[in-house]
mmCIF file of C-alpha atoms in Angstrom:
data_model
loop_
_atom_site.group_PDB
_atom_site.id
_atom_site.type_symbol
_atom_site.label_atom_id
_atom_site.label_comp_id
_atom_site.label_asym_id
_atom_site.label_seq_id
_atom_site.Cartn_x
_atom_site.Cartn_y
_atom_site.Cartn_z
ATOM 1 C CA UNK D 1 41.738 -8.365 -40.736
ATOM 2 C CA UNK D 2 42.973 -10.179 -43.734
ATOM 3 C CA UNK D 3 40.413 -11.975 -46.399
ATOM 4 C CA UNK D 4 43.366 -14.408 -47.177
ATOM 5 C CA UNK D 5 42.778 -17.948 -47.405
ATOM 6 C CA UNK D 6 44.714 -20.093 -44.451
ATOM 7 C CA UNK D 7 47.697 -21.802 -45.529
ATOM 8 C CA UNK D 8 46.509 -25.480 -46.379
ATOM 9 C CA UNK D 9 47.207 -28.066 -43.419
ATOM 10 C CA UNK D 10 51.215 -29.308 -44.250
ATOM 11 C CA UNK D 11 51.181 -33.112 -44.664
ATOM 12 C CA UNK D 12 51.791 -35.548 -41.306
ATOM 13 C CA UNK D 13 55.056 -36.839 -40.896
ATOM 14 C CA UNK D 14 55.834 -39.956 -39.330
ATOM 15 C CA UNK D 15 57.399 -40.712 -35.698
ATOM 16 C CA UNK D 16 58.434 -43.357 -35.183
ATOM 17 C CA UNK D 17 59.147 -45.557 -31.605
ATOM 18 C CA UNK D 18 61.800 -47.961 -31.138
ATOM 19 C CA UNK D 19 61.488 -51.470 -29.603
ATOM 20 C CA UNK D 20 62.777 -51.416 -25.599
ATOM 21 C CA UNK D 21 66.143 -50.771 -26.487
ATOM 22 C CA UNK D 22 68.553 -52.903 -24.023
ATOM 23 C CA UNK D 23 71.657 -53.420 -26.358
ATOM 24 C CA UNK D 24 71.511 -50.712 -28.942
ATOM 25 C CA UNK D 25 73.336 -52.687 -31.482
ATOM 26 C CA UNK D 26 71.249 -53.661 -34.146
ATOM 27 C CA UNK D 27 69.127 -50.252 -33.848
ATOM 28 C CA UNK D 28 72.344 -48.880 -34.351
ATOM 29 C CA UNK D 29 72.969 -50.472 -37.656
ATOM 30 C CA UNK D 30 69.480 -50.519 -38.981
ATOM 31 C CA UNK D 31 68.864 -46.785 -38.021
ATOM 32 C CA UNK D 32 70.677 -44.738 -40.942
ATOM 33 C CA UNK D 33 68.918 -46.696 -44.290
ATOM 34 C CA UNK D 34 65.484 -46.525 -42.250
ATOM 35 C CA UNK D 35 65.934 -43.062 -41.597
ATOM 36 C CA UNK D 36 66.746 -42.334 -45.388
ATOM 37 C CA UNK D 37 63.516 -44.790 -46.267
ATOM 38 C CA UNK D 38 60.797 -42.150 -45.605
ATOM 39 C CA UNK D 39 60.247 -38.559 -43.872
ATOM 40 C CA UNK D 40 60.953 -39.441 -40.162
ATOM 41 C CA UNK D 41 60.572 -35.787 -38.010
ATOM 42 C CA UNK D 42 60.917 -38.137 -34.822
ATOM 43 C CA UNK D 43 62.590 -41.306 -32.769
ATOM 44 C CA UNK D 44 61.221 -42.209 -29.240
ATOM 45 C CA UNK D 45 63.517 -44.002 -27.728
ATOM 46 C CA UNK D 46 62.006 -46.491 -25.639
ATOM 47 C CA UNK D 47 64.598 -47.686 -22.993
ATOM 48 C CA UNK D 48 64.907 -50.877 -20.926
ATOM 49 C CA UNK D 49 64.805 -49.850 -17.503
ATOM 50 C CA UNK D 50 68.446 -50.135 -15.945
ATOM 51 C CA UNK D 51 70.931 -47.642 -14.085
ATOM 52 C CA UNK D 52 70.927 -43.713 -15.524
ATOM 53 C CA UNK D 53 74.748 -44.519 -16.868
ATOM 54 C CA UNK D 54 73.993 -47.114 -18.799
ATOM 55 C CA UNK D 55 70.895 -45.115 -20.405
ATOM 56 C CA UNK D 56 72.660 -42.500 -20.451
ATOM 57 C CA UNK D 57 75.325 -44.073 -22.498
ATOM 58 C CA UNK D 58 72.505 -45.475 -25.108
ATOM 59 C CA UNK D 59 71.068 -42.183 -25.424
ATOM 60 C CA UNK D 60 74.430 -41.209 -26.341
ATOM 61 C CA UNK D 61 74.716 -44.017 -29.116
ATOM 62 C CA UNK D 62 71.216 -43.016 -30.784
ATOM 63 C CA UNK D 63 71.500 -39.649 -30.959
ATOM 64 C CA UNK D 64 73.720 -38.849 -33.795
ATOM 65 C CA UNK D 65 72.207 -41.165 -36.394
ATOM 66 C CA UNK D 66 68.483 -39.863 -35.681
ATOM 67 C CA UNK D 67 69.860 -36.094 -35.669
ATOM 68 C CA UNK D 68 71.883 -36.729 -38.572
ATOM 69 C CA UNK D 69 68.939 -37.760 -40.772
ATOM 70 C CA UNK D 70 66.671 -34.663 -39.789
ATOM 71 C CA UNK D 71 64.643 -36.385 -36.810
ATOM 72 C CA UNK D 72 64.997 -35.165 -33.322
ATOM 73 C CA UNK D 73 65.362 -37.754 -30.888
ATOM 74 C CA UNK D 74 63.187 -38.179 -27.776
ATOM 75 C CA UNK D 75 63.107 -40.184 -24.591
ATOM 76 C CA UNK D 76 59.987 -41.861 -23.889
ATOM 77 C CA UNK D 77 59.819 -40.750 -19.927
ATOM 78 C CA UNK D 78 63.003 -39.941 -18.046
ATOM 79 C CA UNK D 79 63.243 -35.801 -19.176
ATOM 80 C CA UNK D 80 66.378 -35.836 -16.344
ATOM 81 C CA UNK D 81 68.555 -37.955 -18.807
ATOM 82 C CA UNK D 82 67.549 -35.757 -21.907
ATOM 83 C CA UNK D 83 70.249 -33.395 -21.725
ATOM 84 C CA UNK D 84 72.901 -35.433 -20.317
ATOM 85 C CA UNK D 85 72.237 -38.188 -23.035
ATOM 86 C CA UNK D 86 72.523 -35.327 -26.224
ATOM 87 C CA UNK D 87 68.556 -35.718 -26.838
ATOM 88 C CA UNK D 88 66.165 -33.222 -28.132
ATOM 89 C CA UNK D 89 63.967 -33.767 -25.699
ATOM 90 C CA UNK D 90 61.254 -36.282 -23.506
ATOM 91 C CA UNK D 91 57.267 -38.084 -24.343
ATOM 92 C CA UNK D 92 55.800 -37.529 -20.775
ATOM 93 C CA UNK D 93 53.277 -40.189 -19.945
ATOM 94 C CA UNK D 94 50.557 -37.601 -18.330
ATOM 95 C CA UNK D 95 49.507 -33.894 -17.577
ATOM 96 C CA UNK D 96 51.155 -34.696 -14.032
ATOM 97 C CA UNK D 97 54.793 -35.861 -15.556
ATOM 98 C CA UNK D 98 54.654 -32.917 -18.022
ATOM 99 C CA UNK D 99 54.098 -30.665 -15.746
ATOM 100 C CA UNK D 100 57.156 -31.615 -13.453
ATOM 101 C CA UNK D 101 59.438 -32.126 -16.175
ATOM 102 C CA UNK D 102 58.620 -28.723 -18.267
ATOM 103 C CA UNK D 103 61.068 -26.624 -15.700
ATOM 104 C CA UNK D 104 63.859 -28.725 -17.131
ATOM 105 C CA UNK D 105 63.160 -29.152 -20.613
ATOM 106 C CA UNK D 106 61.972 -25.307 -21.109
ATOM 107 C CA UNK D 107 63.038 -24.053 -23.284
ATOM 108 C CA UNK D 108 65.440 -25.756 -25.249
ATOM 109 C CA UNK D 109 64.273 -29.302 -25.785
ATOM 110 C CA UNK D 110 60.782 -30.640 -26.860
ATOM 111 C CA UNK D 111 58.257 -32.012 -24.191
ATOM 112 C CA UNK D 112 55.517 -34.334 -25.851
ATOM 113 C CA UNK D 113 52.666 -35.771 -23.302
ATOM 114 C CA UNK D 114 50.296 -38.879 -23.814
ATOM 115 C CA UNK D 115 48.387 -40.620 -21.346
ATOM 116 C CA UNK D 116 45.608 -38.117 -21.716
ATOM 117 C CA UNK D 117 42.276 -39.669 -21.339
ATOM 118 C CA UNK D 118 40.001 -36.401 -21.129
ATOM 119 C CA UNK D 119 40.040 -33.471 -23.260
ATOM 120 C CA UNK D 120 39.974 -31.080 -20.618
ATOM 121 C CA UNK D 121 43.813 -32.974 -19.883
ATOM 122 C CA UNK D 122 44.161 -32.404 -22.762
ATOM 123 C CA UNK D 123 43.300 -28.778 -23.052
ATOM 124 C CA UNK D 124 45.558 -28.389 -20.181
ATOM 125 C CA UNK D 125 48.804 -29.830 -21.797
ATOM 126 C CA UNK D 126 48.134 -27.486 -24.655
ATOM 127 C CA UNK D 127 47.658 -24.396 -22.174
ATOM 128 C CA UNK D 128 50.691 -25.023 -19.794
ATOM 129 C CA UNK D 129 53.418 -25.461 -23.075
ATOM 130 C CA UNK D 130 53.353 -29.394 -23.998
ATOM 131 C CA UNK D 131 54.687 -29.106 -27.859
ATOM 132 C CA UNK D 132 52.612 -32.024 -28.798
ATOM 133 C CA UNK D 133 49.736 -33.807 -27.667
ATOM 134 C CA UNK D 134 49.493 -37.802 -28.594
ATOM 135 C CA UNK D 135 46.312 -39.643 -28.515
ATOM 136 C CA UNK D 136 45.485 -43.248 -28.843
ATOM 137 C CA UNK D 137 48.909 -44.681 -27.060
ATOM 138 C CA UNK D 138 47.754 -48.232 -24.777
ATOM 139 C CA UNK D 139 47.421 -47.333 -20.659
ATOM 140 C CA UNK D 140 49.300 -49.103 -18.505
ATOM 141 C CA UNK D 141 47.146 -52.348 -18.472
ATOM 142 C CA UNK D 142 47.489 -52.357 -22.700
ATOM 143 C CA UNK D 143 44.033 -50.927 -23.452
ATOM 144 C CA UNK D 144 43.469 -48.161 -25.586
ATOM 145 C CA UNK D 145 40.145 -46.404 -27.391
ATOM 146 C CA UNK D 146 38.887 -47.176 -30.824
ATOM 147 C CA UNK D 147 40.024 -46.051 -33.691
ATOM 148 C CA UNK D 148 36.860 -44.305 -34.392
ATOM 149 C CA UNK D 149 37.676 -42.441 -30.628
ATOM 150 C CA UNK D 150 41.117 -41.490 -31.500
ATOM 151 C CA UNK D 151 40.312 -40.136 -34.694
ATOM 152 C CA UNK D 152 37.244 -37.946 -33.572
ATOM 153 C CA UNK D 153 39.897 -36.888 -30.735
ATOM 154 C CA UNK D 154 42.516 -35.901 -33.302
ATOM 155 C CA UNK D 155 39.899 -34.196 -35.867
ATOM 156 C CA UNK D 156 38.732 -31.962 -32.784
ATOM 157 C CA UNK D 157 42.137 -31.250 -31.200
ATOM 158 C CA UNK D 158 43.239 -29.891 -34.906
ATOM 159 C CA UNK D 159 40.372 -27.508 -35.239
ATOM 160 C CA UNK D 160 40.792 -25.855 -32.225
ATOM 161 C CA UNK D 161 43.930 -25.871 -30.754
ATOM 162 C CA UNK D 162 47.682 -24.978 -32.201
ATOM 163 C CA UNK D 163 50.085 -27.145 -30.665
ATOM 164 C CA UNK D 164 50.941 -30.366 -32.551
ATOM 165 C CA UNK D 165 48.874 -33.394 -32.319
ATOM 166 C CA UNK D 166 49.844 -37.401 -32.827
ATOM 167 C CA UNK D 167 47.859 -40.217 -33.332
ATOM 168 C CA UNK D 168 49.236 -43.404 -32.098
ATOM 169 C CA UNK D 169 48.727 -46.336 -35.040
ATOM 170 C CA UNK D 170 48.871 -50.060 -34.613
ATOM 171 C CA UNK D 171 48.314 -50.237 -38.583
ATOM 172 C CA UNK D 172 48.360 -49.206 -41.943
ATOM 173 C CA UNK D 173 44.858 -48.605 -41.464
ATOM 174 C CA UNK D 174 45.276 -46.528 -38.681
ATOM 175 C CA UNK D 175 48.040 -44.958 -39.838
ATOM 176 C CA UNK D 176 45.616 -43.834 -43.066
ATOM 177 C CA UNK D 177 42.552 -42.846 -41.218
ATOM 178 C CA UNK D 178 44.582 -40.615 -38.293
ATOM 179 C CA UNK D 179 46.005 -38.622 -41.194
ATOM 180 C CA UNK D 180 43.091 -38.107 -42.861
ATOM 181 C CA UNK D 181 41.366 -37.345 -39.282
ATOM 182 C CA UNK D 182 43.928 -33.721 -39.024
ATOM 183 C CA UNK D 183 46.817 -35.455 -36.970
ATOM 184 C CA UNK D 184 50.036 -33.716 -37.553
ATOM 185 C CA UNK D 185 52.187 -36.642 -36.978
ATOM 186 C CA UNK D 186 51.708 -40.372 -36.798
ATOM 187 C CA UNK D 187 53.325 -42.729 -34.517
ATOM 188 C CA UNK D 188 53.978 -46.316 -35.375
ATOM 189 C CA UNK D 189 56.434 -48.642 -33.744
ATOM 190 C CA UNK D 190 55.634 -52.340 -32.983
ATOM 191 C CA UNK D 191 54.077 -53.068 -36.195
ATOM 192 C CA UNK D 192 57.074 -51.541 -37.794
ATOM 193 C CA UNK D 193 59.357 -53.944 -36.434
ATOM 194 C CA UNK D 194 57.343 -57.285 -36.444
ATOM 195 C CA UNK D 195 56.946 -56.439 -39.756
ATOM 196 C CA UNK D 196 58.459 -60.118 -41.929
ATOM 197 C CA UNK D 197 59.531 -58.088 -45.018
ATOM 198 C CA UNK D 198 61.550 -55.602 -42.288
ATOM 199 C CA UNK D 199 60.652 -52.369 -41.205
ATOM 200 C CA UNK D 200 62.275 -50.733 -43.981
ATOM 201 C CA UNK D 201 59.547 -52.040 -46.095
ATOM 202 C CA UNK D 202 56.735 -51.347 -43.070
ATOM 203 C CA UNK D 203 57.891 -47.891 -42.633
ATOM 204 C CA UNK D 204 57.486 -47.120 -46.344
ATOM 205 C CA UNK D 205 54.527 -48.528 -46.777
ATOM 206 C CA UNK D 206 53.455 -46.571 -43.326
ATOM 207 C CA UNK D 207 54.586 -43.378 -45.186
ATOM 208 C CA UNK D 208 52.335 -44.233 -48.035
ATOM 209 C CA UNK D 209 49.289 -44.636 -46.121
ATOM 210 C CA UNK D 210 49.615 -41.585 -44.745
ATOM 211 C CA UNK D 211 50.336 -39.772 -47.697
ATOM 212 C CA UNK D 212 46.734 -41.322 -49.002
ATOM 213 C CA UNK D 213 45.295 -40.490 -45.998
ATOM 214 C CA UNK D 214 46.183 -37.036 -46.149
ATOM 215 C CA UNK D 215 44.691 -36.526 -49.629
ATOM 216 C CA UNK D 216 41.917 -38.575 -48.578
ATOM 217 C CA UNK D 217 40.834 -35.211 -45.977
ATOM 218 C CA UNK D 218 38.321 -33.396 -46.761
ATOM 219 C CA UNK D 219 39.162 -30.067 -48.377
ATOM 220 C CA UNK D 220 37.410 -27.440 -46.466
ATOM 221 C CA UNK D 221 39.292 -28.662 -43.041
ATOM 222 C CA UNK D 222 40.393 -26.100 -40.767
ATOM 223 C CA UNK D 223 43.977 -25.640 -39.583
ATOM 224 C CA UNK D 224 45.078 -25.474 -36.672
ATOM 225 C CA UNK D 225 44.682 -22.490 -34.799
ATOM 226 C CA UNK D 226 41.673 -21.040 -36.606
ATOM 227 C CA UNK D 227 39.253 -21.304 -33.780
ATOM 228 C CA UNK D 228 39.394 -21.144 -29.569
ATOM 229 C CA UNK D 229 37.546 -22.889 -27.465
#
């Protein structure tokens, strides 16, 4: 057994969600200079619902500009369009969607999972292959657990487990307090875009928070991985 110290816990990167994308236009345009703004590792693309061509045709669009900067792109649901759109993968909204869509995204492309309102679900995701877990995302009716909730969730899932997690942020605070809490990545989205100064200046400023949140952790925190449970 080695006495070596664990590596320290890398700093969260942002993900970032798109608007409902119907005409990809203007994502299009705004997508390379946000990109370049801050340290993006991921896009969900959050499509309008419509026939598989035309998504597939949008997916097709967004890809290159995420993939170009560094980010992988990901399809919030449908994991049958993933590789016929160029996409690095699918967000599965629950255990029971991850679980049907792993067979085709195995092993290749990424396969995220929220919707997981129980940490045994949870533990489950981790144990069948889901490469990240996300916590705090709204259910279907728009509710969604406290901050406090979602950060206790994230601080426990990153002291026992090794696959990814994500904590969903509807602010700067949040954004803060989930990095400082152990999540590996941060999601933001709609208050990125409804942002007035632009979501060049949001995302920055999203970046920053996190970056301050991160320091903000206490020092003795474990990594990932160190303990079972």
């Amino acid at each position: 057994m080695s006495n070596k110290p664990p590596p320290p816990r890398p700093a969260p990167r942002l993900y970032l969600a798109t608007p409902v994308v119907d005409d990809p236009t203007a994502l299009l345009a705004a997508l390379p200079d946000l990109l370049a703004a801050a340290d993006v590792a991921a896009v969900q693309l959050r499509l309008k619902e419509t026939d598989q061509r035309t998504m597939i045709s949008r997916i097709k669009a967004l890809a290159p500009p995420v993939q170009k900067a560094g980010a992988a792109l990901l399809v919030d649901g449908h994991p049958e369009l993933v590789a016929r759109g160029g996409a690095d993968g699918a967000h599965l909204p629950g255990i029971a969607a991850l679980k049907e869509a792993l067979p085709s995204l195995k092993p290749d492309r990424i396969a995220g999972v929220g919707g997981l309102t129980t940490r045994h679900h949870s533990m489950d995701a981790g144990e069948i292959g889901a490469d990240y877990v996300l916590f705090g995302e709204p259910d279907a009716k728009g509710q969604r657990p406290s901050s406090l909730a979602i950060a206790e969730r994230l601080d426990w899932w990153a002291e026992l487990f090794e696959p990814p997690c994500v904590g969903f942020a509807t602010s700067l605070e949040e954004a803060h307090d989930f990095a400082a809490s152990g999540a590996d990545f941060v999601l933001v989205g709609e208050f990125i875009w409804a942002d007035p100064r632009g979501a060049k200046a949001a995302l920055i400023e999203a970046e920053a928070a996190i970056k301050k949140g991160f320091a903000a952790a206490p020092v003795d925190q474990e990594p990932a991985g160190e303990e079972h449970g």
